[in-house]
Structure formats: C-alpha cells, structure tokens
Amino acid sequence: MTTIAELPPGFADKVLSAQSTFRSVMDAMARPGAVQRIVPMAGAPGPMMRGTAAIALTLFDHDTPLWLDARMAESSDLVKWLKFHTGAPVVQDCSIASFALISDGTAPPLDRFALGTSEYPDRSTTVIIQVDSLASGRGFELRGPGIDGVATLQASIKPFDLFERLRVNEALFPRGIDVVLVADDAVVAIPRTTRVVSKGS
C-alpha cells in the first residue's frame, strides 16, 4: 500500500503554477487546434501524464465530480493522489461528471456525458484525453471561432474516430462536450464550437 507521503508531489508553488497552467488551458480553448505547453510540472501518478496532473491540480476541486476510465480507476495510487491533492469526488456515472479523464482511448459514447442545459450550457463534462502525440500522426483541419481560416493539427489520437464522435456537438449547440487533448506537457483544446473539416490518412 502506498502512503500519502509516497505519492508524487503536487505543485512546488501552488499559486503561480496553477495560474500558469490555467493560462495555458485558457489559451488552448481560445485558439482551438494550437498546441500550448504546460510549464509547471507536477509529479504524475501511474497512468497519468504530467500535463494531465497539472490540469487536475488547477481545475479539480471538491465541487467537480470526476469520471475516470477503467485504466485510471484501477490505479489506486492515482485515485489516492487525486483525492489528496484535489478533493474531487470520483463518480461512476459519467452523466454527472464535470471532468472525465481518458488514458487509453476507450471512451463511452460522448452523449452519455453531461451535455449541459439550454439555460446552463457550461454544466457539461470537459473530457480530457491523453494521446500519443500532438506533433505527429494524422493531419486534421479545424474551423470555428478562435481559428483564423483553418487550423491544422497533427496528432496521434485514440479513439481513432474521436472527431466523428464529436459531430454530436453540431446538433446540440450551445450545449455539448469540450475536449482537451494532452500529450505529456502539450495540450490542445477542441471546444464544442470547433469543426473538423478534413483529415489526412
């Protein structure tokens, strides 16, 4: 059994690191498809990447129910680390989650997550997906608010049909799912307003 003292540490400088990480995530949301770097590094437990750990320390708290995929939920160190550093309650029901963490590409159908309401479209799940790379892989062309013309993203993503799945957003707007892709310390946001117009092989 791992004790709390043996778990990876959180941020060395809580306030500055959280501010810097928050800025990286907000910049990613404002410029969909553009790769941002998360500079402050936290120790990451088990199957969690360093960037994901920094986002968790910045955005999760006792008011943000959290859904974990099977690989993350099975890591007792990771669950303990999240509980100790963020206090976020881990829930089994993804339809009430504020955040979802996906580490191995197996995601439930996206319409099972919280999609927000017409009055409160922000009450939806932000899905954070760890991917192999945000610098190589298939090419995707993105359009939408925050993108000047077309943004090109190269990424190795699982689930492979993620962008097809995100089409669910088109019919739901202003409700919908926002996705954050993380590859180690790199982060890319695909907000619900972003559309994939084409992709290479």
PDB file of C-alpha atoms in Angstrom:
ATOM      1  CA  MET A   1       0.000   0.000   0.000  1.00  0.00           C
ATOM      2  CA  THR A   2       1.323   3.426  -0.935  1.00  0.00           C
ATOM      3  CA  THR A   3       1.127   6.023   1.823  1.00  0.00           C
ATOM      4  CA  ILE A   4       0.212   9.639   1.085  1.00  0.00           C
ATOM      5  CA  ALA A   5       3.844  10.619   1.709  1.00  0.00           C
ATOM      6  CA  GLU A   6       5.000   8.240  -1.034  1.00  0.00           C
ATOM      7  CA  LEU A   7       2.636   9.638  -3.667  1.00  0.00           C
ATOM      8  CA  PRO A   8       4.051  12.014  -6.306  1.00  0.00           C
ATOM      9  CA  PRO A   9       4.054  15.628  -5.085  1.00  0.00           C
ATOM     10  CA  GLY A  10       1.708  18.346  -6.335  1.00  0.00           C
ATOM     11  CA  PHE A  11       2.925  21.759  -7.479  1.00  0.00           C
ATOM     12  CA  ALA A  12       6.021  23.159  -5.774  1.00  0.00           C
ATOM     13  CA  ASP A  13       4.495  26.663  -5.989  1.00  0.00           C
ATOM     14  CA  LYS A  14       0.740  26.197  -5.856  1.00  0.00           C
ATOM     15  CA  VAL A  15      -0.436  29.690  -6.778  1.00  0.00           C
ATOM     16  CA  LEU A  16       1.980  30.523  -9.596  1.00  0.00           C
ATOM     17  CA  SER A  17       1.832  27.023 -11.080  1.00  0.00           C
ATOM     18  CA  ALA A  18      -1.969  26.966 -11.043  1.00  0.00           C
ATOM     19  CA  GLN A  19      -2.100  30.425 -12.649  1.00  0.00           C
ATOM     20  CA  SER A  20       0.341  29.401 -15.374  1.00  0.00           C
ATOM     21  CA  THR A  21      -1.475  26.106 -16.090  1.00  0.00           C
ATOM     22  CA  PHE A  22      -4.847  27.864 -16.126  1.00  0.00           C
ATOM     23  CA  ARG A  23      -3.485  30.355 -18.667  1.00  0.00           C
ATOM     24  CA  SER A  24      -2.218  27.508 -20.888  1.00  0.00           C
ATOM     25  CA  VAL A  25      -5.633  25.800 -20.818  1.00  0.00           C
ATOM     26  CA  MET A  26      -7.486  29.082 -21.493  1.00  0.00           C
ATOM     27  CA  ASP A  27      -5.119  29.881 -24.391  1.00  0.00           C
ATOM     28  CA  ALA A  28      -5.783  26.390 -25.775  1.00  0.00           C
ATOM     29  CA  MET A  29      -9.556  26.958 -25.523  1.00  0.00           C
ATOM     30  CA  ALA A  30      -9.264  30.375 -27.179  1.00  0.00           C
ATOM     31  CA  ARG A  31      -7.137  29.013 -30.052  1.00  0.00           C
ATOM     32  CA  PRO A  32      -8.532  25.561 -30.884  1.00  0.00           C
ATOM     33  CA  GLY A  33      -6.054  23.223 -32.533  1.00  0.00           C
ATOM     34  CA  ALA A  34      -2.997  25.262 -31.448  1.00  0.00           C
ATOM     35  CA  VAL A  35      -0.560  23.363 -29.216  1.00  0.00           C
ATOM     36  CA  GLN A  36       0.110  25.028 -25.846  1.00  0.00           C
ATOM     37  CA  ARG A  37       2.737  23.946 -23.326  1.00  0.00           C
ATOM     38  CA  ILE A  38       2.101  23.382 -19.653  1.00  0.00           C
ATOM     39  CA  VAL A  39       5.271  24.546 -17.960  1.00  0.00           C
ATOM     40  CA  PRO A  40       4.810  23.879 -14.235  1.00  0.00           C
ATOM     41  CA  MET A  41       5.332  20.222 -13.692  1.00  0.00           C
ATOM     42  CA  ALA A  42       3.759  18.151 -11.016  1.00  0.00           C
ATOM     43  CA  GLY A  43       4.554  14.562 -10.201  1.00  0.00           C
ATOM     44  CA  ALA A  44       2.152  12.310 -12.071  1.00  0.00           C
ATOM     45  CA  PRO A  45       0.843   9.079 -10.589  1.00  0.00           C
ATOM     46  CA  GLY A  46       0.545   5.834 -12.566  1.00  0.00           C
ATOM     47  CA  PRO A  47      -1.047   6.201 -15.991  1.00  0.00           C
ATOM     48  CA  MET A  48      -1.475   9.983 -15.684  1.00  0.00           C
ATOM     49  CA  MET A  49       0.680  12.289 -17.850  1.00  0.00           C
ATOM     50  CA  ARG A  50       2.422  15.325 -16.353  1.00  0.00           C
ATOM     51  CA  GLY A  51       0.208  17.763 -18.252  1.00  0.00           C
ATOM     52  CA  THR A  52      -2.938  15.981 -17.075  1.00  0.00           C
ATOM     53  CA  ALA A  53      -1.684  16.104 -13.479  1.00  0.00           C
ATOM     54  CA  ALA A  54      -1.084  19.873 -13.752  1.00  0.00           C
ATOM     55  CA  ILE A  55      -4.592  20.392 -15.191  1.00  0.00           C
ATOM     56  CA  ALA A  56      -6.082  18.276 -12.385  1.00  0.00           C
ATOM     57  CA  LEU A  57      -4.271  20.318  -9.713  1.00  0.00           C
ATOM     58  CA  THR A  58      -5.510  23.533 -11.337  1.00  0.00           C
ATOM     59  CA  LEU A  59      -9.135  22.795 -12.260  1.00  0.00           C
ATOM     60  CA  PHE A  60     -10.373  19.991 -10.000  1.00  0.00           C
ATOM     61  CA  ASP A  61     -11.792  20.513  -6.527  1.00  0.00           C
ATOM     62  CA  HIS A  62     -14.397  19.046  -4.177  1.00  0.00           C
ATOM     63  CA  ASP A  63     -17.183  20.609  -6.318  1.00  0.00           C
ATOM     64  CA  THR A  64     -16.101  18.929  -9.576  1.00  0.00           C
ATOM     65  CA  PRO A  65     -17.290  15.309  -9.858  1.00  0.00           C
ATOM     66  CA  LEU A  66     -14.737  13.327 -11.816  1.00  0.00           C
ATOM     67  CA  TRP A  67     -15.155  10.248 -14.027  1.00  0.00           C
ATOM     68  CA  LEU A  68     -12.123   8.020 -14.693  1.00  0.00           C
ATOM     69  CA  ASP A  69     -11.694   5.418 -17.416  1.00  0.00           C
ATOM     70  CA  ALA A  70     -11.055   1.847 -16.276  1.00  0.00           C
ATOM     71  CA  ARG A  71      -7.255   2.088 -16.526  1.00  0.00           C
ATOM     72  CA  MET A  72      -7.139   5.187 -14.315  1.00  0.00           C
ATOM     73  CA  ALA A  73      -9.824   3.957 -11.910  1.00  0.00           C
ATOM     74  CA  GLU A  74      -7.820   0.753 -11.367  1.00  0.00           C
ATOM     75  CA  SER A  75      -4.734   2.711 -10.244  1.00  0.00           C
ATOM     76  CA  SER A  76      -5.179   3.090  -6.504  1.00  0.00           C
ATOM     77  CA  ASP A  77      -2.186   5.482  -6.352  1.00  0.00           C
ATOM     78  CA  LEU A  78      -3.801   7.732  -8.949  1.00  0.00           C
ATOM     79  CA  VAL A  79      -7.174   7.748  -7.184  1.00  0.00           C
ATOM     80  CA  LYS A  80      -5.448   8.463  -3.841  1.00  0.00           C
ATOM     81  CA  TRP A  81      -3.343  11.241  -5.407  1.00  0.00           C
ATOM     82  CA  LEU A  82      -6.431  12.905  -6.903  1.00  0.00           C
ATOM     83  CA  LYS A  83      -8.322  12.676  -3.621  1.00  0.00           C
ATOM     84  CA  PHE A  84      -5.419  14.040  -1.574  1.00  0.00           C
ATOM     85  CA  HIS A  85      -4.413  16.896  -3.906  1.00  0.00           C
ATOM     86  CA  THR A  86      -7.782  17.949  -5.377  1.00  0.00           C
ATOM     87  CA  GLY A  87     -10.575  16.515  -3.224  1.00  0.00           C
ATOM     88  CA  ALA A  88     -12.578  15.866  -6.400  1.00  0.00           C
ATOM     89  CA  PRO A  89     -15.179  13.126  -5.865  1.00  0.00           C
ATOM     90  CA  VAL A  90     -14.755  10.207  -8.281  1.00  0.00           C
ATOM     91  CA  VAL A  91     -18.139   9.161  -9.713  1.00  0.00           C
ATOM     92  CA  GLN A  92     -19.222   6.041 -11.608  1.00  0.00           C
ATOM     93  CA  ASP A  93     -21.957   7.863 -13.526  1.00  0.00           C
ATOM     94  CA  CYS A  94     -20.349   9.860 -16.339  1.00  0.00           C
ATOM     95  CA  SER A  95     -23.552  11.872 -16.905  1.00  0.00           C
ATOM     96  CA  ILE A  96     -22.929  13.875 -13.702  1.00  0.00           C
ATOM     97  CA  ALA A  97     -19.178  14.399 -14.182  1.00  0.00           C
ATOM     98  CA  SER A  98     -17.671  17.882 -14.524  1.00  0.00           C
ATOM     99  CA  PHE A  99     -14.490  16.286 -15.890  1.00  0.00           C
ATOM    100  CA  ALA A 100     -13.638  12.927 -17.421  1.00  0.00           C
ATOM    101  CA  LEU A 101     -10.126  11.507 -17.748  1.00  0.00           C
ATOM    102  CA  ILE A 102      -9.409   9.043 -20.548  1.00  0.00           C
ATOM    103  CA  SER A 103      -5.990   7.419 -20.768  1.00  0.00           C
ATOM    104  CA  ASP A 104      -6.289   4.514 -23.173  1.00  0.00           C
ATOM    105  CA  GLY A 105      -8.698   5.607 -25.875  1.00  0.00           C
ATOM    106  CA  THR A 106     -11.703   3.723 -24.528  1.00  0.00           C
ATOM    107  CA  ALA A 107     -14.450   6.265 -24.040  1.00  0.00           C
ATOM    108  CA  PRO A 108     -18.158   5.741 -23.593  1.00  0.00           C
ATOM    109  CA  PRO A 109     -20.377   7.361 -26.258  1.00  0.00           C
ATOM    110  CA  LEU A 110     -19.927  11.107 -25.785  1.00  0.00           C
ATOM    111  CA  ASP A 111     -23.644  11.746 -25.430  1.00  0.00           C
ATOM    112  CA  ARG A 112     -23.546   9.789 -22.157  1.00  0.00           C
ATOM    113  CA  PHE A 113     -21.562  12.605 -20.541  1.00  0.00           C
ATOM    114  CA  ALA A 114     -23.217  15.732 -19.150  1.00  0.00           C
ATOM    115  CA  LEU A 115     -24.140  17.916 -22.134  1.00  0.00           C
ATOM    116  CA  GLY A 116     -25.274  20.993 -20.209  1.00  0.00           C
ATOM    117  CA  THR A 117     -28.739  22.527 -20.469  1.00  0.00           C
ATOM    118  CA  SER A 118     -30.030  25.366 -22.652  1.00  0.00           C
ATOM    119  CA  GLU A 119     -30.004  27.629 -19.567  1.00  0.00           C
ATOM    120  CA  TYR A 120     -26.631  26.360 -18.304  1.00  0.00           C
ATOM    121  CA  PRO A 121     -24.657  25.062 -21.289  1.00  0.00           C
ATOM    122  CA  ASP A 122     -21.476  25.230 -19.191  1.00  0.00           C
ATOM    123  CA  ARG A 123     -22.759  22.426 -16.949  1.00  0.00           C
ATOM    124  CA  SER A 124     -21.283  19.859 -19.279  1.00  0.00           C
ATOM    125  CA  THR A 125     -18.406  17.417 -18.964  1.00  0.00           C
ATOM    126  CA  THR A 126     -14.961  18.518 -20.111  1.00  0.00           C
ATOM    127  CA  VAL A 127     -13.332  15.366 -21.478  1.00  0.00           C
ATOM    128  CA  ILE A 128      -9.548  15.214 -21.052  1.00  0.00           C
ATOM    129  CA  ILE A 129      -7.985  12.614 -23.331  1.00  0.00           C
ATOM    130  CA  GLN A 130      -4.355  11.542 -23.130  1.00  0.00           C
ATOM    131  CA  VAL A 131      -2.936  10.956 -26.622  1.00  0.00           C
ATOM    132  CA  ASP A 132       0.338   9.609 -28.016  1.00  0.00           C
ATOM    133  CA  SER A 133       1.380  12.792 -29.809  1.00  0.00           C
ATOM    134  CA  LEU A 134       0.261  16.312 -30.660  1.00  0.00           C
ATOM    135  CA  ALA A 135       3.190  16.790 -33.046  1.00  0.00           C
ATOM    136  CA  SER A 136       2.912  13.810 -35.404  1.00  0.00           C
ATOM    137  CA  GLY A 137       0.288  11.486 -36.774  1.00  0.00           C
ATOM    138  CA  ARG A 138      -2.781  12.187 -38.867  1.00  0.00           C
ATOM    139  CA  GLY A 139      -3.421  15.720 -40.052  1.00  0.00           C
ATOM    140  CA  PHE A 140      -6.717  17.374 -39.146  1.00  0.00           C
ATOM    141  CA  GLU A 141      -8.086  20.670 -40.436  1.00  0.00           C
ATOM    142  CA  LEU A 142     -10.212  22.586 -37.949  1.00  0.00           C
ATOM    143  CA  ARG A 143     -12.539  25.548 -38.384  1.00  0.00           C
ATOM    144  CA  GLY A 144     -14.586  27.623 -35.978  1.00  0.00           C
ATOM    145  CA  PRO A 145     -14.444  30.549 -33.536  1.00  0.00           C
ATOM    146  CA  GLY A 146     -10.893  31.402 -32.458  1.00  0.00           C
ATOM    147  CA  ILE A 147      -9.425  29.992 -35.686  1.00  0.00           C
ATOM    148  CA  ASP A 148      -8.295  32.331 -38.446  1.00  0.00           C
ATOM    149  CA  GLY A 149      -9.394  30.404 -41.534  1.00  0.00           C
ATOM    150  CA  VAL A 150      -8.197  26.853 -40.941  1.00  0.00           C
ATOM    151  CA  ALA A 151      -6.054  25.406 -38.138  1.00  0.00           C
ATOM    152  CA  THR A 152      -4.015  22.318 -38.881  1.00  0.00           C
ATOM    153  CA  LEU A 153      -3.429  19.795 -36.129  1.00  0.00           C
ATOM    154  CA  GLN A 154      -1.205  16.740 -36.361  1.00  0.00           C
ATOM    155  CA  ALA A 155      -1.989  14.189 -33.725  1.00  0.00           C
ATOM    156  CA  SER A 156      -1.936  10.511 -32.839  1.00  0.00           C
ATOM    157  CA  ILE A 157      -5.324  10.132 -31.198  1.00  0.00           C
ATOM    158  CA  LYS A 158      -7.324   7.298 -29.740  1.00  0.00           C
ATOM    159  CA  PRO A 159     -10.228   6.713 -30.055  1.00  0.00           C
ATOM    160  CA  PHE A 160      -9.450   6.927 -33.783  1.00  0.00           C
ATOM    161  CA  ASP A 161     -12.966   8.124 -34.527  1.00  0.00           C
ATOM    162  CA  LEU A 162     -12.889  10.877 -31.890  1.00  0.00           C
ATOM    163  CA  PHE A 163     -13.692  13.649 -34.344  1.00  0.00           C
ATOM    164  CA  GLU A 164     -16.547  11.655 -35.875  1.00  0.00           C
ATOM    165  CA  ARG A 165     -17.896  11.199 -32.357  1.00  0.00           C
ATOM    166  CA  LEU A 166     -17.617  14.931 -31.704  1.00  0.00           C
ATOM    167  CA  ARG A 167     -20.102  15.603 -34.502  1.00  0.00           C
ATOM    168  CA  VAL A 168     -22.699  15.094 -31.766  1.00  0.00           C
ATOM    169  CA  ASN A 169     -21.849  18.710 -30.815  1.00  0.00           C
ATOM    170  CA  GLU A 170     -23.236  20.158 -34.061  1.00  0.00           C
ATOM    171  CA  ALA A 171     -26.856  19.319 -33.212  1.00  0.00           C
ATOM    172  CA  LEU A 172     -26.506  20.188 -29.509  1.00  0.00           C
ATOM    173  CA  PHE A 173     -25.123  23.732 -29.593  1.00  0.00           C
ATOM    174  CA  PRO A 174     -24.991  25.702 -27.266  1.00  0.00           C
ATOM    175  CA  ARG A 175     -24.838  22.502 -25.255  1.00  0.00           C
ATOM    176  CA  GLY A 176     -22.090  19.988 -25.949  1.00  0.00           C
ATOM    177  CA  ILE A 177     -18.771  18.473 -24.967  1.00  0.00           C
ATOM    178  CA  ASP A 178     -15.439  20.306 -24.801  1.00  0.00           C
ATOM    179  CA  VAL A 179     -12.365  18.125 -25.296  1.00  0.00           C
ATOM    180  CA  VAL A 180      -8.805  18.727 -24.111  1.00  0.00           C
ATOM    181  CA  LEU A 181      -6.071  16.565 -25.648  1.00  0.00           C
ATOM    182  CA  VAL A 182      -2.881  16.051 -23.614  1.00  0.00           C
ATOM    183  CA  ALA A 183       0.442  14.560 -24.753  1.00  0.00           C
ATOM    184  CA  ASP A 184       2.915  14.780 -21.871  1.00  0.00           C
ATOM    185  CA  ASP A 185       3.264  18.580 -21.359  1.00  0.00           C
ATOM    186  CA  ALA A 186       1.485  19.619 -24.582  1.00  0.00           C
ATOM    187  CA  VAL A 187      -2.206  20.484 -24.662  1.00  0.00           C
ATOM    188  CA  VAL A 188      -4.725  21.172 -27.440  1.00  0.00           C
ATOM    189  CA  ALA A 189      -8.370  22.114 -26.921  1.00  0.00           C
ATOM    190  CA  ILE A 190     -11.248  21.148 -29.197  1.00  0.00           C
ATOM    191  CA  PRO A 191     -14.164  23.211 -27.855  1.00  0.00           C
ATOM    192  CA  ARG A 192     -17.735  22.334 -28.824  1.00  0.00           C
ATOM    193  CA  THR A 193     -17.754  25.133 -31.447  1.00  0.00           C
ATOM    194  CA  THR A 194     -14.841  23.626 -33.420  1.00  0.00           C
ATOM    195  CA  ARG A 195     -15.487  21.538 -36.544  1.00  0.00           C
ATOM    196  CA  VAL A 196     -13.097  19.153 -38.248  1.00  0.00           C
ATOM    197  CA  VAL A 197     -13.365  19.852 -41.961  1.00  0.00           C
ATOM    198  CA  SER A 198     -10.942  17.294 -43.320  1.00  0.00           C
ATOM    199  CA  LYS A 199      -8.281  14.864 -42.275  1.00  0.00           C
ATOM    200  CA  GLY A 200      -5.362  13.137 -43.893  1.00  0.00           C
ATOM    201  CA  SER A 201      -4.675   9.428 -43.801  1.00  0.00           C
TER     202      SER A 201
END
